Amino acid sequence: MTSLKALLPLAVLLLMSVAPTETKVVRSMKDCNEFFLEKTPPHIPRILEGGNIWGQNRFKTICQTFEDTRTFVTLYDTKNKIPVFSAAKYRGDHEGKRPKPSPWMIEPQLDDTKSNINMAPENNQETYENQAVKKDYENNQSFDKGHLFPSSYGYDQIEKNSTFTLTNIVPQIGKFNQGTWNKMEQCIKCVMDKYCINNNNKTEGYVVIGARPSNDNNTLKKRINIPSMLWSAFCCYNSKDKKWLASAHWGKNIKPKDKCLPTKTLHDLHKELGKNTEVFPKTECPLKTTVTNVYKNLNSNCNCPK
Ligand SMILES: *[C@@H]1O[C@H](CO)[C@@H](O)[C@H](O)[C@H]1NC(C)=O
Ligand SMILES: *[C@@H]1O[C@H](CO)[C@@H](O)[C@H](O)[C@H]1NC(C)=O
Ligand SMILES: *[C@@H]1O[C@H](CO)[C@@H](O)[C@H](O)[C@H]1NC(C)=O
Ligand SMILES: *[C@@H]1O[C@H](CO)[C@@H](O)[C@H](O)[C@H]1NC(C)=O
């Protein structure tokens, strides 16, 4: 005869296996809003409005989690298989370096909703319908795996490694990625290190970096949309000067014609991305002034392009 007591461990096991596990593909931006200024995600008409996602089947919020640490957030387009944007709180480049070899990972939960694994190397036996894999990027010299949230902005080694998830990557023309885009990333990182100082005297800047998908079936391996343009915006408070700072950059995903990406205002970016787009809604981020208007010496101080 089986006693009830003997069955108890089994019952506990059963319960554990049906209880909801913590997933990192979260249902709402609200479950991962610590990476947005004022906990408020961008407003992107017909994709993300008031924190709510249109087309829950197509667009997924990934609370990027690596080694049990949440590091940034991505809104991912499972149809185009590229991110709409990645957003993060820059806290300074504290420690660590760009990992070598690149530890490429995918998001198991995009294809297996029952999975409780976050950000992991792909399983070569599996097929992934809802995301890009390494093979999609192979054998095409023109394109880099271009980071939206860059590894160089990672606070520590965990945060740096965590940017190597293909859900944070778009096919980016190599000369653009390594040229004007890279220069812009370095300039903005330097600006945030120097001027984004919060009331606790700590580095704190917010970045949102996105890609505009092409609409002419321009794809890698007939699977991955090759975006026509990449954009980047930052905003922060400088407690020393009691000023809000912001600026925006974007560039076509082609071999650059000029030496650098022009510095633009948030308002310019909103116009470029389409009516009613707002990258930092409900904040005091200046819409019509760039950080280069406020600090005239960024060219020499931060090696920012003129
Ligand atoms: C980061 O990636 C590198 C290279 O792939 C690896 O050697 C290192 O252990 C990783 N570090 C962490 C914290 O994941
Ligand atoms: C702020 O931090 C910097 C370096 O992190 C330090 O040199 C400075 O003294 C600090 N200022 C205040 C007011 O604590
Ligand atoms: C893109 O490809 C799909 C399927 O191959 C086709 O139905 C559609 O008309 C194409 N769109 C454009 C803009 O070429
Ligand atoms: C790289 O991808 C582009 C876009 O799909 C394509 O036009 C080009 O032919 C590819 N190059 C190689 C070497 O496969």
CSV table of C-alpha atoms and ligand atoms in Angstrom, one decimal:
chain,number,residue,atom,x,y,z
A,1,MET,CA,0.0,0.0,0.0
A,2,THR,CA,1.3,3.4,-0.9
A,3,SER,CA,1.1,5.9,1.9
A,4,LEU,CA,0.1,9.5,1.3
A,5,LYS,CA,3.4,10.6,2.9
A,6,ALA,CA,5.3,8.6,0.2
A,7,LEU,CA,3.4,10.4,-2.5
A,8,LEU,CA,4.1,13.8,-1.2
A,9,PRO,CA,7.5,14.4,-2.8
A,10,LEU,CA,6.0,13.4,-6.1
A,11,ALA,CA,3.1,15.8,-5.7
A,12,VAL,CA,5.6,18.6,-5.0
A,13,LEU,CA,7.6,17.7,-8.1
A,14,LEU,CA,4.5,17.7,-10.2
A,15,LEU,CA,3.4,21.1,-8.8
A,16,MET,CA,6.8,22.5,-9.5
A,17,SER,CA,6.8,21.4,-13.1
A,18,VAL,CA,3.4,23.0,-13.8
A,19,ALA,CA,4.0,26.2,-11.8
A,20,PRO,CA,4.9,29.1,-14.1
A,21,THR,CA,8.6,29.6,-14.4
A,22,GLU,CA,10.1,33.0,-14.7
A,23,THR,CA,10.4,33.8,-18.4
A,24,LYS,CA,12.4,36.5,-19.9
A,25,VAL,CA,10.3,37.0,-22.9
A,26,VAL,CA,7.9,39.1,-20.8
A,27,ARG,CA,4.4,40.0,-21.6
A,28,SER,CA,4.7,43.7,-21.2
A,29,MET,CA,7.3,46.4,-21.3
A,30,LYS,CA,6.1,47.1,-17.7
A,31,ASP,CA,7.9,43.9,-16.6
A,32,CYS,CA,11.2,45.3,-17.8
A,33,ASN,CA,10.9,49.0,-17.5
A,34,GLU,CA,14.0,49.7,-15.4
A,35,PHE,CA,16.0,50.3,-18.6
A,36,PHE,CA,13.9,53.3,-19.7
A,37,LEU,CA,14.2,56.8,-18.5
A,38,GLU,CA,11.3,57.5,-16.0
A,39,LYS,CA,10.4,53.8,-16.6
A,40,THR,CA,8.7,54.9,-19.8
A,41,PRO,CA,9.3,53.0,-23.1
A,42,PRO,CA,9.4,54.8,-26.5
A,43,HIS,CA,6.2,55.5,-28.3
A,44,ILE,CA,6.3,54.0,-31.8
A,45,PRO,CA,3.0,54.2,-33.6
A,46,ARG,CA,1.4,50.9,-34.5
A,47,ILE,CA,4.1,49.0,-32.7
A,48,LEU,CA,4.4,50.2,-29.1
A,49,GLU,CA,1.9,52.7,-27.7
A,50,GLY,CA,1.6,53.7,-24.1
A,51,GLY,CA,3.8,50.7,-23.2
A,52,ASN,CA,1.4,48.3,-25.0
A,53,ILE,CA,2.5,46.2,-27.9
A,54,TRP,CA,0.4,45.9,-31.1
A,55,GLY,CA,0.6,42.4,-32.5
A,56,GLN,CA,1.7,40.5,-29.5
A,57,ASN,CA,2.5,37.5,-31.8
A,58,ARG,CA,4.9,39.4,-33.9
A,59,PHE,CA,6.7,41.8,-31.5
A,60,LYS,CA,8.2,40.4,-28.3
A,61,THR,CA,9.6,42.1,-25.3
A,62,ILE,CA,12.8,40.5,-24.3
A,63,CYS,CA,14.1,41.4,-20.8
A,64,GLN,CA,17.7,40.4,-21.7
A,65,THR,CA,19.0,38.3,-18.9
A,66,PHE,CA,22.4,36.7,-18.7
A,67,GLU,CA,23.9,34.8,-15.7
A,68,ASP,CA,20.7,35.7,-13.8
A,69,THR,CA,21.3,39.4,-14.3
A,70,ARG,CA,19.0,41.7,-16.3
A,71,THR,CA,21.2,43.8,-18.5
A,72,PHE,CA,19.0,45.6,-21.1
A,73,VAL,CA,15.7,45.3,-22.9
A,74,THR,CA,14.9,44.6,-26.6
A,75,LEU,CA,11.7,44.9,-28.6
A,76,TYR,CA,12.1,42.1,-31.1
A,77,ASP,CA,10.3,41.6,-34.4
A,78,THR,CA,9.9,37.9,-35.0
A,79,LYS,CA,8.8,38.4,-38.6
A,80,ASN,CA,11.7,40.5,-39.7
A,81,LYS,CA,14.0,38.6,-37.3
A,82,ILE,CA,15.7,41.8,-36.2
A,83,PRO,CA,15.2,44.0,-33.1
A,84,VAL,CA,13.0,47.1,-33.4
A,85,PHE,CA,15.2,48.6,-30.7
A,86,SER,CA,17.3,47.8,-27.7
A,87,ALA,CA,17.3,50.1,-24.7
A,88,ALA,CA,19.7,50.3,-21.7
A,89,LYS,CA,20.8,52.4,-18.8
A,90,TYR,CA,24.5,53.3,-19.3
A,91,ARG,CA,26.3,53.2,-15.9
A,92,GLY,CA,29.9,53.6,-17.1
A,93,ASP,CA,32.3,51.1,-18.5
A,94,HIS,CA,33.4,49.7,-15.2
A,95,GLU,CA,35.3,46.5,-16.0
A,96,GLY,CA,35.8,43.8,-18.6
A,97,LYS,CA,36.5,43.9,-22.3
A,98,ARG,CA,34.9,42.9,-25.5
A,99,PRO,CA,34.7,39.1,-25.2
A,100,LYS,CA,36.8,37.0,-27.5
A,101,PRO,CA,35.8,34.8,-29.2
A,102,SER,CA,32.3,36.4,-29.6
A,103,PRO,CA,30.0,34.3,-27.4
A,104,TRP,CA,27.0,34.4,-29.8
A,105,MET,CA,23.7,33.4,-28.2
A,106,ILE,CA,20.0,33.3,-29.1
A,107,GLU,CA,16.8,33.5,-27.0
A,108,PRO,CA,15.3,30.0,-26.6
A,109,GLN,CA,12.0,31.4,-25.3
A,110,LEU,CA,11.2,33.0,-28.6
A,111,ASP,CA,10.7,29.6,-30.2
A,112,ASP,CA,9.9,27.5,-27.2
A,113,THR,CA,7.5,29.3,-24.9
A,114,LYS,CA,7.8,26.6,-22.3
A,115,SER,CA,11.6,27.0,-22.1
A,116,ASN,CA,12.9,28.6,-19.0
A,117,ILE,CA,16.4,29.1,-20.4
A,118,ASN,CA,17.5,32.7,-21.0
A,119,MET,CA,20.0,33.7,-23.6
A,120,ALA,CA,22.0,30.7,-24.5
A,121,PRO,CA,24.1,29.3,-27.4
A,122,GLU,CA,21.9,27.9,-30.1
A,123,ASN,CA,21.2,24.2,-30.3
A,124,ASN,CA,22.3,23.0,-33.7
A,125,GLN,CA,19.6,20.3,-33.7
A,126,GLU,CA,16.9,22.9,-33.4
A,127,THR,CA,15.3,25.1,-36.0
A,128,TYR,CA,14.4,28.6,-35.0
A,129,GLU,CA,11.5,30.2,-36.8
A,130,ASN,CA,11.1,33.3,-34.7
A,131,GLN,CA,14.7,34.6,-34.7
A,132,ALA,CA,18.0,34.8,-36.5
A,133,VAL,CA,20.8,32.3,-35.9
A,134,LYS,CA,24.5,32.5,-36.7
A,135,LYS,CA,24.1,30.7,-40.0
A,136,ASP,CA,21.9,33.4,-41.3
A,137,TYR,CA,24.8,35.8,-41.2
A,138,GLU,CA,27.5,33.5,-42.7
A,139,ASN,CA,29.1,33.8,-46.1
A,140,ASN,CA,28.3,37.4,-46.7
A,141,GLN,CA,31.3,39.6,-46.4
A,142,SER,CA,29.3,42.8,-46.8
A,143,PHE,CA,27.4,42.5,-43.6
A,144,ASP,CA,28.6,42.6,-39.9
A,145,LYS,CA,26.5,41.3,-37.1
A,146,GLY,CA,25.9,44.9,-36.0
A,147,HIS,CA,25.1,45.4,-32.3
A,148,LEU,CA,22.3,47.8,-31.4
A,149,PHE,CA,23.3,48.0,-27.7
A,150,PRO,CA,27.1,47.9,-28.0
A,151,SER,CA,29.3,45.7,-26.0
A,152,SER,CA,31.5,48.7,-25.2
A,153,TYR,CA,28.6,50.3,-23.2
A,154,GLY,CA,28.4,47.2,-20.8
A,155,TYR,CA,29.0,48.0,-17.1
A,156,ASP,CA,30.9,44.7,-16.5
A,157,GLN,CA,31.9,41.5,-18.2
A,158,ILE,CA,28.4,40.0,-17.8
A,159,GLU,CA,26.7,43.0,-19.4
A,160,LYS,CA,29.3,43.1,-22.2
A,161,ASN,CA,28.9,39.4,-23.0
A,162,SER,CA,25.1,39.7,-22.8
A,163,THR,CA,25.1,42.1,-25.8
A,164,PHE,CA,26.2,39.1,-28.0
A,165,THR,CA,22.7,37.8,-28.4
A,166,LEU,CA,21.4,37.7,-32.0
A,167,THR,CA,18.2,39.4,-30.8
A,168,ASN,CA,20.3,42.5,-30.3
A,169,ILE,CA,21.9,42.3,-33.8
A,170,VAL,CA,21.0,43.5,-37.3
A,171,PRO,CA,22.8,42.9,-40.6
A,172,GLN,CA,24.8,46.1,-40.9
A,173,ILE,CA,27.1,47.0,-43.7
A,174,GLY,CA,30.6,46.5,-42.4
A,175,LYS,CA,32.0,49.8,-43.5
A,176,PHE,CA,29.1,51.6,-41.8
A,177,ASN,CA,29.4,49.6,-38.6
A,178,GLN,CA,33.2,50.0,-38.3
A,179,GLY,CA,33.2,53.5,-39.6
A,180,THR,CA,30.8,56.3,-38.9
A,181,TRP,CA,28.6,54.2,-36.5
A,182,ASN,CA,31.5,53.2,-34.4
A,183,LYS,CA,32.8,56.7,-34.2
A,184,MET,CA,29.4,57.9,-33.0
A,185,GLU,CA,29.2,55.2,-30.4
A,186,GLN,CA,32.6,56.2,-29.0
A,187,CYS,CA,31.7,59.9,-29.0
A,188,ILE,CA,28.4,59.3,-27.1
A,189,LYS,CA,30.0,57.0,-24.6
A,190,CYS,CA,32.6,59.7,-23.8
A,191,VAL,CA,29.9,62.4,-23.6
A,192,MET,CA,27.9,60.2,-21.1
A,193,ASP,CA,31.0,59.5,-19.1
A,194,LYS,CA,31.8,63.2,-18.8
A,195,TYR,CA,28.3,64.8,-18.5
A,196,CYS,CA,25.8,62.2,-17.4
A,197,ILE,CA,26.2,62.4,-13.7
A,198,ASN,CA,23.1,61.7,-11.5
A,199,ASN,CA,22.3,63.2,-8.2
A,200,ASN,CA,24.3,60.5,-6.4
A,201,ASN,CA,27.4,61.5,-8.4
A,202,LYS,CA,27.1,58.3,-10.5
A,203,THR,CA,27.3,57.9,-14.3
A,204,GLU,CA,23.7,57.4,-15.6
A,205,GLY,CA,22.6,57.8,-19.2
A,206,TYR,CA,19.7,56.2,-21.1
A,207,VAL,CA,20.2,55.0,-24.6
A,208,VAL,CA,17.7,53.7,-27.2
A,209,ILE,CA,19.1,52.2,-30.4
A,210,GLY,CA,16.9,51.0,-33.2
A,211,ALA,CA,16.7,49.9,-36.8
A,212,ARG,CA,14.3,50.7,-39.5
A,213,PRO,CA,13.4,47.6,-41.5
A,214,SER,CA,13.6,47.7,-45.3
A,215,ASN,CA,10.3,47.2,-47.0
A,216,ASP,CA,11.6,45.9,-50.3
A,217,ASN,CA,12.3,42.3,-49.3
A,218,ASN,CA,15.9,43.0,-48.9
A,219,THR,CA,17.0,40.1,-46.8
A,220,LEU,CA,19.8,37.8,-45.7
A,221,LYS,CA,19.1,34.2,-46.6
A,222,LYS,CA,15.5,35.2,-47.4
A,223,ARG,CA,15.0,35.3,-43.6
A,224,ILE,CA,16.6,38.3,-42.0
A,225,ASN,CA,15.4,41.8,-42.9
A,226,ILE,CA,18.4,44.0,-43.8
A,227,PRO,CA,17.4,47.4,-42.2
A,228,SER,CA,17.6,50.5,-44.4
A,229,MET,CA,18.7,52.7,-41.5
A,230,LEU,CA,20.0,52.5,-37.9
A,231,TRP,CA,19.3,55.2,-35.3
A,232,SER,CA,20.5,56.0,-31.8
A,233,ALA,CA,19.4,58.4,-29.1
A,234,PHE,CA,20.6,59.2,-25.6
A,235,CYS,CA,19.3,61.4,-22.8
A,236,CYS,CA,20.5,62.1,-19.3
A,237,TYR,CA,20.6,64.6,-16.5
A,238,ASN,CA,23.8,66.4,-15.6
A,239,SER,CA,23.4,67.2,-11.9
A,240,LYS,CA,26.5,69.3,-11.9
A,241,ASP,CA,25.2,71.8,-14.4
A,242,LYS,CA,21.5,71.0,-13.5
A,243,LYS,CA,20.7,70.4,-17.2
A,244,TRP,CA,19.0,67.7,-19.2
A,245,LEU,CA,21.0,66.6,-22.2
A,246,ALA,CA,20.1,64.6,-25.3
A,247,SER,CA,21.0,64.0,-29.0
A,248,ALA,CA,20.3,61.6,-31.8
A,249,HIS,CA,22.1,60.1,-34.7
A,250,TRP,CA,21.1,58.0,-37.7
A,251,GLY,CA,22.6,56.8,-40.9
A,252,LYS,CA,21.6,54.7,-43.9
A,253,ASN,CA,22.8,51.1,-43.9
A,254,ILE,CA,25.2,51.6,-46.8
A,255,LYS,CA,28.9,52.3,-47.2
A,256,PRO,CA,29.1,55.8,-45.6
A,257,LYS,CA,29.7,58.8,-48.0
A,258,ASP,CA,30.7,61.2,-45.3
A,259,LYS,CA,33.3,61.0,-42.5
A,260,CYS,CA,30.7,61.1,-39.7
A,261,LEU,CA,27.1,61.0,-38.7
A,262,PRO,CA,25.6,64.5,-38.1
A,263,THR,CA,24.4,65.2,-34.5
A,264,LYS,CA,20.7,65.8,-34.6
A,265,THR,CA,18.0,66.7,-32.1
A,266,LEU,CA,15.4,64.3,-30.7
A,267,HIS,CA,12.8,66.3,-32.6
A,268,ASP,CA,14.7,65.6,-35.9
A,269,LEU,CA,14.8,61.9,-35.1
A,270,HIS,CA,11.1,61.8,-34.3
A,271,LYS,CA,10.3,63.5,-37.7
A,272,GLU,CA,12.6,61.0,-39.4
A,273,LEU,CA,11.0,58.0,-37.8
A,274,GLY,CA,7.5,59.1,-38.4
A,275,LYS,CA,4.8,61.3,-37.0
A,276,ASN,CA,4.1,60.8,-33.2
A,277,THR,CA,7.2,58.8,-32.6
A,278,GLU,CA,8.7,59.6,-29.2
A,279,VAL,CA,11.9,58.0,-28.0
A,280,PHE,CA,11.8,59.4,-24.4
A,281,PRO,CA,8.1,60.2,-23.8
A,282,LYS,CA,7.0,62.0,-20.5
A,283,THR,CA,10.5,63.1,-19.7
A,284,GLU,CA,12.4,66.4,-19.6
A,285,CYS,CA,14.7,65.4,-22.4
A,286,PRO,CA,15.3,68.5,-24.6
A,287,LEU,CA,13.7,68.0,-28.0
A,288,LYS,CA,15.3,70.9,-29.9
A,289,THR,CA,18.8,71.2,-28.4
A,290,THR,CA,21.7,68.7,-28.9
A,291,VAL,CA,24.4,68.1,-26.4
A,292,THR,CA,26.8,69.7,-28.9
A,293,ASN,CA,24.8,73.0,-28.6
A,294,VAL,CA,25.4,72.9,-24.8
A,295,TYR,CA,29.0,71.9,-24.7
A,296,LYS,CA,31.0,73.4,-27.5
A,297,ASN,CA,34.2,71.6,-26.8
A,298,LEU,CA,33.1,68.0,-27.5
A,299,ASN,CA,35.2,67.9,-30.6
A,300,SER,CA,38.4,68.1,-28.6
A,301,ASN,CA,37.1,66.7,-25.3
A,302,CYS,CA,35.5,63.6,-26.6
A,303,ASN,CA,36.9,63.3,-30.1
A,304,CYS,CA,33.3,63.8,-31.4
A,305,PRO,CA,33.1,64.7,-35.0
A,306,LYS,CA,32.6,68.4,-35.8
B,1,LIG,C1,32.5,36.2,-21.7
B,1,LIG,O1,32.8,35.6,-23.0
B,1,LIG,C2,34.2,35.2,-23.0
B,1,LIG,C3,34.5,34.8,-24.4
B,1,LIG,O2,33.6,34.1,-25.0
B,1,LIG,C4,34.3,34.1,-22.0
B,1,LIG,O3,35.7,33.6,-22.0
B,1,LIG,C5,34.0,34.6,-20.6
B,1,LIG,O4,34.0,33.6,-19.6
B,1,LIG,C6,32.6,35.2,-20.6
B,1,LIG,N1,32.4,35.9,-19.3
B,1,LIG,C7,31.2,35.9,-18.7
B,1,LIG,C8,31.1,36.6,-17.4
B,1,LIG,O5,30.2,35.4,-19.2
B,2,LIG,C1,32.1,62.5,-7.6
B,2,LIG,O1,32.8,61.4,-8.1
B,2,LIG,C2,34.1,61.7,-8.6
B,2,LIG,C3,34.7,60.5,-9.2
B,2,LIG,O2,33.9,59.4,-9.3
B,2,LIG,C4,34.9,62.3,-7.4
B,2,LIG,O3,36.2,62.6,-7.9
B,2,LIG,C5,34.2,63.5,-6.8
B,2,LIG,O4,34.9,63.9,-5.7
B,2,LIG,C6,32.8,63.2,-6.4
B,2,LIG,N1,32.1,64.4,-6.1
B,2,LIG,C7,31.3,64.4,-5.0
B,2,LIG,C8,30.6,65.8,-4.8
B,2,LIG,O5,31.1,63.5,-4.3
B,3,LIG,C1,8.1,40.4,-51.0
B,3,LIG,O1,8.1,39.0,-51.1
B,3,LIG,C2,6.8,38.4,-51.0
B,3,LIG,C3,7.0,36.9,-51.0
B,3,LIG,O2,8.0,36.5,-51.8
B,3,LIG,C4,5.9,38.9,-52.1
B,3,LIG,O3,4.6,38.4,-51.9
B,3,LIG,C5,5.8,40.5,-52.0
B,3,LIG,O4,5.1,41.0,-53.0
B,3,LIG,C6,7.2,41.1,-52.0
B,3,LIG,N1,7.1,42.5,-51.7
B,3,LIG,C7,7.8,43.4,-52.4
B,3,LIG,C8,7.6,44.8,-52.0
B,3,LIG,O5,8.6,43.1,-53.3
B,4,LIG,C1,24.9,39.4,-49.4
B,4,LIG,O1,23.6,39.7,-49.2
B,4,LIG,C2,23.0,40.6,-50.1
B,4,LIG,C3,21.6,40.9,-49.7
B,4,LIG,O2,20.8,39.7,-49.6
B,4,LIG,C4,23.1,40.0,-51.6
B,4,LIG,O3,22.6,41.0,-52.5
B,4,LIG,C5,24.5,39.6,-51.9
B,4,LIG,O4,24.6,39.0,-53.1
B,4,LIG,C6,25.1,38.7,-50.8
B,4,LIG,N1,26.5,38.5,-51.0
B,4,LIG,C7,27.0,37.2,-51.0
B,4,LIG,C8,28.5,37.1,-51.3
B,4,LIG,O5,26.3,36.3,-50.8
